[in-house]
Amino acid sequence: MVTEEDVANMSPEQLQELQKQNCIFCHIISGKVASKKIYEDDKVLAILDINPANPGHILLLTKEHYQIMPQIPDDEISHMFMVAKAISHACLKALKVQGTNIFIANGTLAGQKASHFMLHIIPRMNTDGLKIFDLPEKSIQENISEQIRAGLSNKINELFGIKTEEPIVLDRKTEKIGEKEENQKKTNKSEEKVNKDGVTKEKKSNKEGNSGIDLDEISNFIIKNEPKK
Amino acid sequence: MSQKNNCEFCQIIGKKINAKRIFEDAKVLAILNPNPCCAGHILLMPKEHFSIIEQVPDYLIAHLSKIVNKISIAVFEILQAKGTNILIQNGVAAGQKSNHFMIHIIPRKENDSLNFQWQPRQLSEEQMSTIELKLKEESKGIGEFEKEERKPVKLDSEIEKIDKEENYLIKQLNRIP
């Protein structure tokens, strides 16, 4: 039996190995657990979901065990989306449905239930009564969305290695955004003490006391260790 | 073309309508959704007008997916999101509101009042097997992807460029009396 302490002392590689052993989808991929396979190649496997949202609900899995999308290399993610497109097309033709939803839940808070990354392809009919994918509309303050725009745009350019013209000024901007956001949170939840650099918040998520491994912890870990280009 | 002229997002791409642009390259544009479901709701779309995913060429899907992944990373880090949802609404029945194909990237936080949990259905073994057979039959052809843009398309754009340059030169010549 693996204790919580053991998990805390494990290296990322050991953690991944442990998760693989406990992952039902890894067993499905290796064939230890039976499934209704729709499509298979060297990188991905598509199976029918046994608890479907609609008839023909397909799970597209990476054969390698990844927990969340940021872990997946570019070539695998692009292969996955191309297969998803083809399967969506197969759904329209084979099941005579009127549309499909392609859906990814990244992180437990986003509704991810298994620790194995997957993409859902859900056939849709006008009359199926599935309303969760009709997105609600909210009004967001102009200054908040402007902060979000500036912050995201800088970060994405950084991730693609695109140099912005005045990097120093832009860096200050992102710092400001972080602070402002946290100020907003302070007003929202007065009981939550938030540190300036957000370190305490990450620790808090550790305290949630889930036995086993928390997806969010791992996502935080990965993001921290993401090599900056 | 008429579809393109009426398309709100084609007009955003053509800068006729303002939007909060997050990322842009030759083929794609990411903006903050003007009608968001939460703060930081992002739309990623190809610049060319496609209605549904089936029309979008494979190489463009591949390109879009890489950018989705990067945006998702940025959302985790900058917005301190605890999760992200990626959603494609393919067809009106699937909740698609605009006829421009796009990918939604939705940052998730605690108590954000969003819910993408479905009620699982129970199908009989027979129903599942029928679906499996039908889908397997249609999926046989999957495996060949158009991973790169076809070359003639590239050549065309090169020729266009040259034409423009030539025109420019001719204009210059014409100006000389």
mmCIF file of C-alpha atoms in Angstrom:
data_model
loop_
_atom_site.group_PDB
_atom_site.id
_atom_site.type_symbol
_atom_site.label_atom_id
_atom_site.label_comp_id
_atom_site.label_asym_id
_atom_site.label_seq_id
_atom_site.Cartn_x
_atom_site.Cartn_y
_atom_site.Cartn_z
ATOM 1 C CA MET A 1 0.000 0.000 0.000
ATOM 2 C CA VAL A 2 1.355 3.410 -0.924
ATOM 3 C CA THR A 3 0.984 6.042 1.778
ATOM 4 C CA GLU A 4 0.547 9.732 1.275
ATOM 5 C CA GLU A 5 4.074 10.280 2.584
ATOM 6 C CA ASP A 6 5.498 7.946 -0.057
ATOM 7 C CA VAL A 7 3.689 9.897 -2.751
ATOM 8 C CA ALA A 8 5.127 13.163 -1.436
ATOM 9 C CA ASN A 9 8.664 11.785 -1.640
ATOM 10 C CA MET A 10 8.337 10.358 -5.124
ATOM 11 C CA SER A 11 10.057 11.779 -8.160
ATOM 12 C CA PRO A 12 7.809 12.928 -11.033
ATOM 13 C CA GLU A 13 8.773 9.807 -13.000
ATOM 14 C CA GLN A 14 7.795 7.513 -10.135
ATOM 15 C CA LEU A 15 4.534 9.391 -9.701
ATOM 16 C CA GLN A 16 3.703 8.889 -13.328
ATOM 17 C CA GLU A 17 4.484 5.193 -13.113
ATOM 18 C CA LEU A 18 2.208 4.843 -10.082
ATOM 19 C CA GLN A 19 -0.608 6.656 -11.845
ATOM 20 C CA LYS A 20 -0.197 4.460 -14.880
ATOM 21 C CA GLN A 21 -0.643 1.369 -12.748
ATOM 22 C CA ASN A 22 -3.841 2.759 -11.267
ATOM 23 C CA CYS A 23 -5.231 4.127 -14.515
ATOM 24 C CA ILE A 24 -8.201 2.269 -15.963
ATOM 25 C CA PHE A 25 -7.636 3.814 -19.377
ATOM 26 C CA CYS A 26 -4.035 2.607 -19.493
ATOM 27 C CA HIS A 27 -5.427 -0.888 -18.859
ATOM 28 C CA ILE A 28 -7.941 -0.398 -21.673
ATOM 29 C CA ILE A 29 -5.137 0.685 -24.017
ATOM 30 C CA SER A 30 -2.989 -2.315 -23.108
ATOM 31 C CA GLY A 31 -6.029 -4.563 -23.618
ATOM 32 C CA LYS A 32 -6.251 -5.775 -20.003
ATOM 33 C CA VAL A 33 -9.726 -4.261 -19.766
ATOM 34 C CA ALA A 34 -12.219 -4.839 -22.580
ATOM 35 C CA SER A 35 -13.655 -1.896 -24.485
ATOM 36 C CA LYS A 36 -15.498 -1.076 -27.694
ATOM 37 C CA LYS A 37 -12.725 0.230 -29.879
ATOM 38 C CA ILE A 38 -13.622 2.514 -32.762
ATOM 39 C CA TYR A 39 -10.246 3.589 -34.037
ATOM 40 C CA GLU A 40 -6.654 2.883 -33.097
ATOM 41 C CA ASP A 41 -3.221 3.918 -34.303
ATOM 42 C CA ASP A 42 0.236 4.229 -32.765
ATOM 43 C CA LYS A 43 -0.581 7.424 -30.852
ATOM 44 C CA VAL A 44 -4.290 7.379 -30.003
ATOM 45 C CA LEU A 45 -7.217 5.086 -29.234
ATOM 46 C CA ALA A 46 -10.897 5.914 -29.664
ATOM 47 C CA ILE A 47 -13.447 3.947 -27.622
ATOM 48 C CA LEU A 48 -17.144 4.198 -26.848
ATOM 49 C CA ASP A 49 -17.854 5.768 -23.451
ATOM 50 C CA ILE A 50 -19.736 3.290 -21.250
ATOM 51 C CA ASN A 51 -21.502 6.197 -19.506
ATOM 52 C CA PRO A 52 -22.362 8.299 -22.539
ATOM 53 C CA ALA A 53 -23.900 11.769 -22.581
ATOM 54 C CA ASN A 54 -25.549 10.733 -25.851
ATOM 55 C CA PRO A 55 -25.533 7.500 -27.884
ATOM 56 C CA GLY A 56 -22.223 7.294 -29.745
ATOM 57 C CA HIS A 57 -20.224 9.310 -27.194
ATOM 58 C CA ILE A 58 -16.581 8.613 -28.005
ATOM 59 C CA LEU A 59 -13.467 9.011 -25.863
ATOM 60 C CA LEU A 60 -10.277 9.725 -27.754
ATOM 61 C CA LEU A 61 -7.293 8.802 -25.581
ATOM 62 C CA THR A 62 -3.583 9.353 -25.946
ATOM 63 C CA LYS A 63 -1.802 6.008 -25.671
ATOM 64 C CA GLU A 64 0.846 7.592 -23.524
ATOM 65 C CA HIS A 65 -0.383 8.449 -20.023
ATOM 66 C CA TYR A 66 -0.751 12.225 -19.747
ATOM 67 C CA GLN A 67 -2.891 13.929 -17.140
ATOM 68 C CA ILE A 68 -3.466 17.328 -18.637
ATOM 69 C CA MET A 69 -3.016 19.002 -21.987
ATOM 70 C CA PRO A 70 0.092 21.104 -21.221
ATOM 71 C CA GLN A 71 2.051 17.856 -20.797
ATOM 72 C CA ILE A 72 1.337 16.648 -24.316
ATOM 73 C CA PRO A 73 3.894 17.321 -27.067
ATOM 74 C CA ASP A 74 2.740 19.365 -30.063
ATOM 75 C CA ASP A 75 2.848 16.533 -32.595
ATOM 76 C CA GLU A 76 0.622 14.305 -30.443
ATOM 77 C CA ILE A 77 -1.937 17.010 -29.737
ATOM 78 C CA SER A 78 -2.176 17.945 -33.397
ATOM 79 C CA HIS A 79 -2.527 14.295 -34.383
ATOM 80 C CA MET A 80 -5.261 13.933 -31.800
ATOM 81 C CA PHE A 81 -7.255 16.865 -33.170
ATOM 82 C CA MET A 82 -6.940 15.597 -36.744
ATOM 83 C CA VAL A 83 -8.285 12.215 -35.640
ATOM 84 C CA ALA A 84 -11.045 13.999 -33.716
ATOM 85 C CA LYS A 85 -12.074 15.787 -36.885
ATOM 86 C CA ALA A 86 -12.187 12.503 -38.802
ATOM 87 C CA ILE A 87 -14.187 10.778 -36.036
ATOM 88 C CA SER A 88 -16.604 13.697 -35.854
ATOM 89 C CA HIS A 89 -17.145 13.223 -39.578
ATOM 90 C CA ALA A 90 -17.660 9.481 -39.086
ATOM 91 C CA CYS A 91 -20.260 10.254 -36.386
ATOM 92 C CA LEU A 92 -22.224 12.534 -38.695
ATOM 93 C CA LYS A 93 -22.252 9.905 -41.416
ATOM 94 C CA ALA A 94 -22.714 6.715 -39.420
ATOM 95 C CA LEU A 95 -25.162 7.896 -36.784
ATOM 96 C CA LYS A 96 -27.015 10.451 -38.940
ATOM 97 C CA VAL A 97 -26.690 13.076 -36.210
ATOM 98 C CA GLN A 98 -26.995 16.822 -36.729
ATOM 99 C CA GLY A 99 -23.831 17.930 -35.021
ATOM 100 C CA THR A 100 -21.018 17.035 -32.649
ATOM 101 C CA ASN A 101 -19.432 18.549 -29.592
ATOM 102 C CA ILE A 102 -15.710 18.134 -29.186
ATOM 103 C CA PHE A 103 -14.904 18.679 -25.547
ATOM 104 C CA ILE A 104 -11.872 18.603 -23.291
ATOM 105 C CA ALA A 105 -11.933 18.880 -19.516
ATOM 106 C CA ASN A 106 -8.529 19.906 -18.275
ATOM 107 C CA GLY A 107 -8.199 19.606 -14.493
ATOM 108 C CA THR A 108 -10.634 18.302 -11.863
ATOM 109 C CA LEU A 109 -12.271 21.708 -11.531
ATOM 110 C CA ALA A 110 -13.079 21.639 -15.224
ATOM 111 C CA GLY A 111 -14.882 18.330 -14.753
ATOM 112 C CA GLN A 112 -12.040 15.914 -15.493
ATOM 113 C CA LYS A 113 -12.779 12.630 -13.778
ATOM 114 C CA ALA A 114 -10.003 10.283 -14.821
ATOM 115 C CA SER A 115 -6.335 11.081 -14.536
ATOM 116 C CA HIS A 116 -5.817 10.096 -18.185
ATOM 117 C CA PHE A 117 -6.088 12.911 -20.717
ATOM 118 C CA MET A 118 -8.954 12.450 -23.159
ATOM 119 C CA LEU A 119 -11.023 14.234 -25.731
ATOM 120 C CA HIS A 120 -14.785 13.698 -25.858
ATOM 121 C CA ILE A 121 -16.678 13.536 -29.123
ATOM 122 C CA ILE A 122 -20.403 13.744 -28.439
ATOM 123 C CA PRO A 123 -22.952 13.304 -31.245
ATOM 124 C CA ARG A 124 -25.780 15.837 -31.065
ATOM 125 C CA MET A 125 -29.396 16.016 -32.180
ATOM 126 C CA ASN A 126 -31.660 19.065 -31.938
ATOM 127 C CA THR A 127 -33.998 17.072 -29.734
ATOM 128 C CA ASP A 128 -31.481 15.442 -27.372
ATOM 129 C CA GLY A 129 -32.071 17.930 -24.539
ATOM 130 C CA LEU A 130 -28.364 18.178 -23.703
ATOM 131 C CA LYS A 131 -28.067 21.792 -22.670
ATOM 132 C CA ILE A 132 -24.694 21.951 -20.959
ATOM 133 C CA PHE A 133 -22.838 22.970 -24.118
ATOM 134 C CA ASP A 134 -25.016 26.036 -24.728
ATOM 135 C CA LEU A 135 -22.731 28.620 -23.204
ATOM 136 C CA PRO A 136 -24.266 31.224 -20.898
ATOM 137 C CA GLU A 137 -23.396 34.907 -21.369
ATOM 138 C CA LYS A 138 -21.989 37.169 -18.709
ATOM 139 C CA SER A 139 -20.951 40.773 -18.779
ATOM 140 C CA ILE A 140 -17.341 41.418 -17.822
ATOM 141 C CA GLN A 141 -16.038 44.899 -16.978
ATOM 142 C CA GLU A 142 -14.069 46.543 -19.749
ATOM 143 C CA ASN A 143 -10.987 47.211 -17.590
ATOM 144 C CA ILE A 144 -10.850 43.607 -16.385
ATOM 145 C CA SER A 145 -11.016 42.161 -19.873
ATOM 146 C CA GLU A 146 -8.367 44.640 -21.015
ATOM 147 C CA GLN A 147 -6.041 43.417 -18.243
ATOM 148 C CA ILE A 148 -6.735 39.819 -19.219
ATOM 149 C CA ARG A 149 -6.056 40.609 -22.870
ATOM 150 C CA ALA A 150 -2.716 42.272 -22.145
ATOM 151 C CA GLY A 151 -1.587 39.522 -19.775
ATOM 152 C CA LEU A 152 -2.542 36.618 -22.011
ATOM 153 C CA SER A 153 -1.225 38.202 -25.158
ATOM 154 C CA ASN A 154 2.209 38.771 -23.551
ATOM 155 C CA LYS A 155 2.352 35.247 -22.190
ATOM 156 C CA ILE A 156 1.330 33.599 -25.450
ATOM 157 C CA ASN A 157 3.883 35.592 -27.395
ATOM 158 C CA GLU A 158 6.461 34.534 -24.819
ATOM 159 C CA LEU A 159 5.452 30.873 -25.237
ATOM 160 C CA PHE A 160 5.876 31.146 -28.993
ATOM 161 C CA GLY A 161 9.205 32.911 -28.534
ATOM 162 C CA ILE A 162 7.933 36.090 -30.161
ATOM 163 C CA LYS A 163 9.803 39.054 -28.753
ATOM 164 C CA THR A 164 7.624 42.000 -27.943
ATOM 165 C CA GLU A 165 9.096 45.386 -28.753
ATOM 166 C CA GLU A 166 9.469 46.668 -25.218
ATOM 167 C CA PRO A 167 9.873 43.576 -23.073
ATOM 168 C CA ILE A 168 10.740 45.429 -19.860
ATOM 169 C CA VAL A 169 7.636 47.598 -19.896
ATOM 170 C CA LEU A 170 5.452 44.628 -20.749
ATOM 171 C CA ASP A 171 6.910 42.597 -17.880
ATOM 172 C CA ARG A 172 5.878 45.312 -15.446
ATOM 173 C CA LYS A 173 2.425 45.213 -16.939
ATOM 174 C CA THR A 174 1.994 41.524 -16.240
ATOM 175 C CA GLU A 175 3.107 42.048 -12.644
ATOM 176 C CA LYS A 176 0.498 44.727 -12.223
ATOM 177 C CA ILE A 177 -2.168 42.462 -13.629
ATOM 178 C CA GLY A 178 -1.300 39.740 -11.149
ATOM 179 C CA GLU A 179 -1.571 42.195 -8.268
ATOM 180 C CA LYS A 180 -4.818 43.694 -9.478
ATOM 181 C CA GLU A 181 -6.414 40.320 -9.916
ATOM 182 C CA GLU A 182 -5.463 39.358 -6.425
ATOM 183 C CA ASN A 183 -6.813 42.618 -5.075
ATOM 184 C CA GLN A 184 -10.121 41.735 -6.647
ATOM 185 C CA LYS A 185 -10.044 38.373 -5.012
ATOM 186 C CA LYS A 186 -9.354 40.018 -1.655
ATOM 187 C CA THR A 187 -12.534 41.977 -1.961
ATOM 188 C CA ASN A 188 -14.446 38.933 -3.124
ATOM 189 C CA LYS A 189 -13.286 36.587 -0.444
ATOM 190 C CA SER A 190 -12.102 38.509 2.545
ATOM 191 C CA GLU A 191 -11.350 35.396 4.540
ATOM 192 C CA GLU A 192 -8.803 34.254 1.981
ATOM 193 C CA LYS A 193 -5.435 35.760 2.721
ATOM 194 C CA VAL A 194 -3.577 36.059 -0.521
ATOM 195 C CA ASN A 195 0.115 36.631 -0.734
ATOM 196 C CA LYS A 196 1.472 39.020 -3.328
ATOM 197 C CA ASP A 197 3.295 36.491 -5.423
ATOM 198 C CA GLY A 198 0.624 33.824 -5.233
ATOM 199 C CA VAL A 199 2.905 31.252 -3.601
ATOM 200 C CA THR A 200 0.671 30.678 -0.615
ATOM 201 C CA LYS A 201 -2.259 29.960 -2.854
ATOM 202 C CA GLU A 202 -0.521 27.043 -4.432
ATOM 203 C CA LYS A 203 0.306 25.684 -1.015
ATOM 204 C CA LYS A 204 -3.315 26.005 -0.021
ATOM 205 C CA SER A 205 -4.362 23.722 -2.788
ATOM 206 C CA ASN A 206 -2.031 21.118 -1.291
ATOM 207 C CA LYS A 207 -3.895 21.337 1.971
ATOM 208 C CA GLU A 208 -7.122 20.136 0.441
ATOM 209 C CA GLY A 209 -6.181 16.769 1.799
ATOM 210 C CA ASN A 210 -7.050 14.536 -1.111
ATOM 211 C CA SER A 211 -5.492 11.163 -0.657
ATOM 212 C CA GLY A 212 -3.590 10.126 -3.692
ATOM 213 C CA ILE A 213 -2.487 12.658 -6.237
ATOM 214 C CA ASP A 214 -4.225 15.893 -6.961
ATOM 215 C CA LEU A 215 -4.395 16.890 -10.615
ATOM 216 C CA ASP A 216 -4.037 20.552 -9.783
ATOM 217 C CA GLU A 217 -0.840 19.956 -7.875
ATOM 218 C CA ILE A 218 0.637 18.249 -10.855
ATOM 219 C CA SER A 219 -0.486 20.949 -13.235
ATOM 220 C CA ASN A 220 1.095 23.543 -10.968
ATOM 221 C CA PHE A 221 4.249 21.490 -10.787
ATOM 222 C CA ILE A 222 4.461 21.192 -14.547
ATOM 223 C CA ILE A 223 3.797 24.831 -15.168
ATOM 224 C CA LYS A 224 6.484 25.805 -12.661
ATOM 225 C CA ASN A 225 9.011 23.552 -14.315
ATOM 226 C CA GLU A 226 8.067 24.420 -17.858
ATOM 227 C CA PRO A 227 11.328 25.400 -19.566
ATOM 228 C CA LYS A 228 11.048 28.994 -20.593
ATOM 229 C CA LYS A 229 12.154 29.545 -24.148
ATOM 230 C CA MET B 1 -18.792 34.905 -50.260
ATOM 231 C CA SER B 2 -22.121 36.255 -49.031
ATOM 232 C CA GLN B 3 -21.706 34.069 -45.947
ATOM 233 C CA LYS B 4 -18.333 35.649 -45.377
ATOM 234 C CA ASN B 5 -19.657 39.194 -45.741
ATOM 235 C CA ASN B 6 -22.369 38.576 -43.166
ATOM 236 C CA CYS B 7 -20.025 36.880 -40.726
ATOM 237 C CA GLU B 8 -19.285 38.902 -37.611
ATOM 238 C CA PHE B 9 -16.006 37.078 -37.067
ATOM 239 C CA CYS B 10 -14.799 37.595 -40.623
ATOM 240 C CA GLN B 11 -15.333 41.289 -39.995
ATOM 241 C CA ILE B 12 -13.368 41.067 -36.744
ATOM 242 C CA ILE B 13 -10.572 39.307 -38.654
ATOM 243 C CA GLY B 14 -10.719 42.046 -41.290
ATOM 244 C CA LYS B 15 -10.570 44.637 -38.479
ATOM 245 C CA LYS B 16 -13.939 46.102 -39.458
ATOM 246 C CA ILE B 17 -15.195 45.308 -35.962
ATOM 247 C CA ASN B 18 -13.014 45.844 -32.891
ATOM 248 C CA ALA B 19 -12.170 42.960 -30.614
ATOM 249 C CA LYS B 20 -9.675 42.183 -27.905
ATOM 250 C CA ARG B 21 -7.007 40.340 -29.826
ATOM 251 C CA ILE B 22 -4.836 37.915 -27.915
ATOM 252 C CA PHE B 23 -2.847 36.151 -30.571
ATOM 253 C CA GLU B 24 -2.632 36.408 -34.301
ATOM 254 C CA ASP B 25 -0.611 34.834 -37.082
ATOM 255 C CA ALA B 26 -1.073 34.411 -40.822
ATOM 256 C CA LYS B 27 -3.742 31.718 -40.450
ATOM 257 C CA VAL B 28 -5.461 32.121 -37.093
ATOM 258 C CA LEU B 29 -6.777 34.706 -34.662
ATOM 259 C CA ALA B 30 -7.527 34.397 -30.938
ATOM 260 C CA ILE B 31 -9.756 36.981 -29.279
ATOM 261 C CA LEU B 32 -11.580 37.427 -25.999
ATOM 262 C CA ASN B 33 -15.189 36.437 -26.601
ATOM 263 C CA PRO B 34 -17.322 39.608 -26.873
ATOM 264 C CA ASN B 35 -20.132 37.606 -25.196
ATOM 265 C CA PRO B 36 -18.162 35.595 -22.638
ATOM 266 C CA CYS B 37 -19.424 32.883 -20.311
ATOM 267 C CA CYS B 38 -16.723 33.937 -17.819
ATOM 268 C CA ALA B 39 -13.756 36.297 -17.578
ATOM 269 C CA GLY B 40 -11.048 35.143 -19.958
ATOM 270 C CA HIS B 41 -13.295 33.173 -22.322
ATOM 271 C CA ILE B 42 -11.232 32.901 -25.504
ATOM 272 C CA LEU B 43 -12.228 32.152 -29.088
ATOM 273 C CA LEU B 44 -9.633 30.740 -31.450
ATOM 274 C CA MET B 45 -10.579 30.717 -35.130
ATOM 275 C CA PRO B 46 -9.053 30.218 -38.542
ATOM 276 C CA LYS B 47 -8.917 33.436 -40.547
ATOM 277 C CA GLU B 48 -10.477 31.727 -43.520
ATOM 278 C CA HIS B 49 -14.236 31.248 -43.229
ATOM 279 C CA PHE B 50 -15.296 27.664 -42.472
ATOM 280 C CA SER B 51 -18.643 26.689 -40.997
ATOM 281 C CA ILE B 52 -17.875 23.293 -39.501
ATOM 282 C CA ILE B 53 -14.775 21.324 -38.538
ATOM 283 C CA GLU B 54 -15.189 18.947 -41.482
ATOM 284 C CA GLN B 55 -14.380 21.803 -43.872
ATOM 285 C CA VAL B 56 -11.204 22.826 -42.088
ATOM 286 C CA PRO B 57 -8.122 21.218 -43.657
ATOM 287 C CA ASP B 58 -6.103 18.847 -41.461
ATOM 288 C CA TYR B 59 -2.947 20.982 -41.435
ATOM 289 C CA LEU B 60 -4.970 23.913 -40.131
ATOM 290 C CA ILE B 61 -6.555 21.744 -37.426
ATOM 291 C CA ALA B 62 -3.048 20.676 -36.416
ATOM 292 C CA HIS B 63 -1.915 24.288 -36.314
ATOM 293 C CA LEU B 64 -4.978 25.360 -34.296
ATOM 294 C CA SER B 65 -4.508 22.573 -31.767
ATOM 295 C CA LYS B 66 -0.933 23.615 -31.017
ATOM 296 C CA ILE B 67 -2.121 27.142 -30.347
ATOM 297 C CA VAL B 68 -4.987 25.864 -28.182
ATOM 298 C CA ASN B 69 -2.407 24.083 -26.075
ATOM 299 C CA LYS B 70 -0.265 27.221 -25.678
ATOM 300 C CA ILE B 71 -3.274 29.392 -24.862
ATOM 301 C CA SER B 72 -4.358 26.833 -22.309
ATOM 302 C CA ILE B 73 -0.921 27.017 -20.648
ATOM 303 C CA ALA B 74 -1.089 30.824 -20.612
ATOM 304 C CA VAL B 75 -4.579 30.688 -19.076
ATOM 305 C CA PHE B 76 -3.339 28.432 -16.270
ATOM 306 C CA GLU B 77 -0.464 30.757 -15.533
ATOM 307 C CA ILE B 78 -1.784 34.278 -16.109
ATOM 308 C CA LEU B 79 -5.371 33.894 -14.955
ATOM 309 C CA GLN B 80 -4.433 31.394 -12.247
ATOM 310 C CA ALA B 81 -7.139 29.117 -13.542
ATOM 311 C CA LYS B 82 -7.526 25.738 -11.864
ATOM 312 C CA GLY B 83 -8.594 24.109 -15.087
ATOM 313 C CA THR B 84 -9.596 24.779 -18.662
ATOM 314 C CA ASN B 85 -12.390 23.524 -20.874
ATOM 315 C CA ILE B 86 -11.863 23.282 -24.610
ATOM 316 C CA LEU B 87 -15.091 23.121 -26.574
ATOM 317 C CA ILE B 88 -16.016 22.909 -30.226
ATOM 318 C CA GLN B 89 -19.679 23.320 -31.100
ATOM 319 C CA ASN B 90 -20.039 21.683 -34.448
ATOM 320 C CA GLY B 91 -23.473 22.368 -35.906
ATOM 321 C CA VAL B 92 -26.498 24.295 -34.621
ATOM 322 C CA ALA B 93 -27.673 21.181 -32.776
ATOM 323 C CA ALA B 94 -24.389 21.263 -30.844
ATOM 324 C CA GLY B 95 -24.945 24.851 -29.708
ATOM 325 C CA GLN B 96 -23.039 26.625 -32.490
ATOM 326 C CA LYS B 97 -24.204 30.216 -32.703
ATOM 327 C CA SER B 98 -21.975 31.732 -35.346
ATOM 328 C CA ASN B 99 -21.346 30.097 -38.704
ATOM 329 C CA HIS B 100 -17.602 30.735 -38.379
ATOM 330 C CA PHE B 101 -15.780 27.675 -37.049
ATOM 331 C CA MET B 102 -14.091 28.363 -33.706
ATOM 332 C CA ILE B 103 -12.649 26.719 -30.643
ATOM 333 C CA HIS B 104 -13.687 27.927 -27.185
ATOM 334 C CA ILE B 105 -11.094 28.007 -24.426
ATOM 335 C CA ILE B 106 -12.770 28.519 -21.056
ATOM 336 C CA PRO B 107 -10.753 29.148 -17.878
ATOM 337 C CA ARG B 108 -12.217 27.431 -14.829
ATOM 338 C CA LYS B 109 -12.115 28.566 -11.228
ATOM 339 C CA GLU B 110 -13.765 27.476 -8.014
ATOM 340 C CA ASN B 111 -17.438 28.436 -7.756
ATOM 341 C CA ASP B 112 -17.543 29.931 -11.237
ATOM 342 C CA SER B 113 -21.135 28.703 -11.713
ATOM 343 C CA LEU B 114 -20.243 26.957 -14.949
ATOM 344 C CA ASN B 115 -21.174 23.332 -15.349
ATOM 345 C CA PHE B 116 -20.224 20.927 -18.108
ATOM 346 C CA GLN B 117 -21.288 17.749 -16.330
ATOM 347 C CA TRP B 118 -23.666 15.559 -18.226
ATOM 348 C CA GLN B 119 -26.137 13.021 -16.941
ATOM 349 C CA PRO B 120 -24.754 9.647 -18.038
ATOM 350 C CA ARG B 121 -27.168 7.589 -20.089
ATOM 351 C CA GLN B 122 -27.548 3.867 -19.847
ATOM 352 C CA LEU B 123 -27.670 2.093 -23.187
ATOM 353 C CA SER B 124 -28.356 -1.588 -23.655
ATOM 354 C CA GLU B 125 -25.535 -3.864 -24.771
ATOM 355 C CA GLU B 126 -27.326 -4.272 -28.094
ATOM 356 C CA GLN B 127 -27.547 -0.516 -28.711
ATOM 357 C CA MET B 128 -23.863 -0.096 -27.858
ATOM 358 C CA SER B 129 -22.858 -2.894 -30.235
ATOM 359 C CA THR B 130 -24.894 -1.426 -33.096
ATOM 360 C CA ILE B 131 -23.282 1.971 -32.598
ATOM 361 C CA GLU B 132 -19.864 0.358 -32.382
ATOM 362 C CA LEU B 133 -20.358 -1.480 -35.679
ATOM 363 C CA LYS B 134 -21.668 1.591 -37.509
ATOM 364 C CA LEU B 135 -18.874 3.833 -36.265
ATOM 365 C CA LYS B 136 -16.181 1.244 -36.925
ATOM 366 C CA GLU B 137 -17.378 0.910 -40.500
ATOM 367 C CA GLU B 138 -17.190 4.672 -41.064
ATOM 368 C CA SER B 139 -13.859 5.010 -39.261
ATOM 369 C CA LYS B 140 -12.052 2.538 -41.499
ATOM 370 C CA GLY B 141 -10.839 5.279 -43.798
ATOM 371 C CA ILE B 142 -9.235 7.310 -41.006
ATOM 372 C CA GLY B 143 -5.471 7.362 -40.982
ATOM 373 C CA GLU B 144 -4.374 9.519 -43.864
ATOM 374 C CA PHE B 145 -4.064 13.150 -43.008
ATOM 375 C CA GLU B 146 -3.230 16.111 -45.137
ATOM 376 C CA LYS B 147 -0.456 17.264 -42.857
ATOM 377 C CA GLU B 148 0.871 20.026 -45.047
ATOM 378 C CA GLU B 149 -0.731 22.652 -47.119
ATOM 379 C CA ARG B 150 -0.836 21.638 -50.786
ATOM 380 C CA LYS B 151 1.991 23.170 -52.724
ATOM 381 C CA PRO B 152 0.041 24.771 -55.586
ATOM 382 C CA VAL B 153 -1.672 26.995 -53.037
ATOM 383 C CA LYS B 154 1.695 28.292 -51.858
ATOM 384 C CA LEU B 155 2.837 28.842 -55.435
ATOM 385 C CA ASP B 156 -0.259 30.877 -56.170
ATOM 386 C CA SER B 157 0.426 33.247 -53.328
ATOM 387 C CA GLU B 158 4.027 33.626 -54.494
ATOM 388 C CA ILE B 159 2.887 34.478 -57.981
ATOM 389 C CA GLU B 160 0.487 37.017 -56.567
ATOM 390 C CA LYS B 161 3.305 38.654 -54.670
ATOM 391 C CA ILE B 162 5.447 38.820 -57.790
ATOM 392 C CA ASP B 163 2.530 40.263 -59.740
ATOM 393 C CA LYS B 164 2.101 42.976 -57.174
ATOM 394 C CA GLU B 165 5.785 43.816 -57.329
ATOM 395 C CA GLU B 166 5.679 43.941 -61.096
ATOM 396 C CA ASN B 167 2.631 46.159 -61.054
ATOM 397 C CA TYR B 168 4.414 48.401 -58.649
ATOM 398 C CA LEU B 169 7.431 48.581 -60.955
ATOM 399 C CA ILE B 170 5.263 49.218 -63.976
ATOM 400 C CA LYS B 171 3.533 52.009 -62.121
ATOM 401 C CA GLN B 172 6.905 53.478 -61.328
ATOM 402 C CA LEU B 173 7.867 53.222 -64.978
ATOM 403 C CA ASN B 174 4.644 54.870 -66.045
ATOM 404 C CA ARG B 175 5.348 57.759 -63.773
ATOM 405 C CA ILE B 176 8.592 58.517 -65.553
ATOM 406 C CA PRO B 177 7.640 60.744 -68.438
#
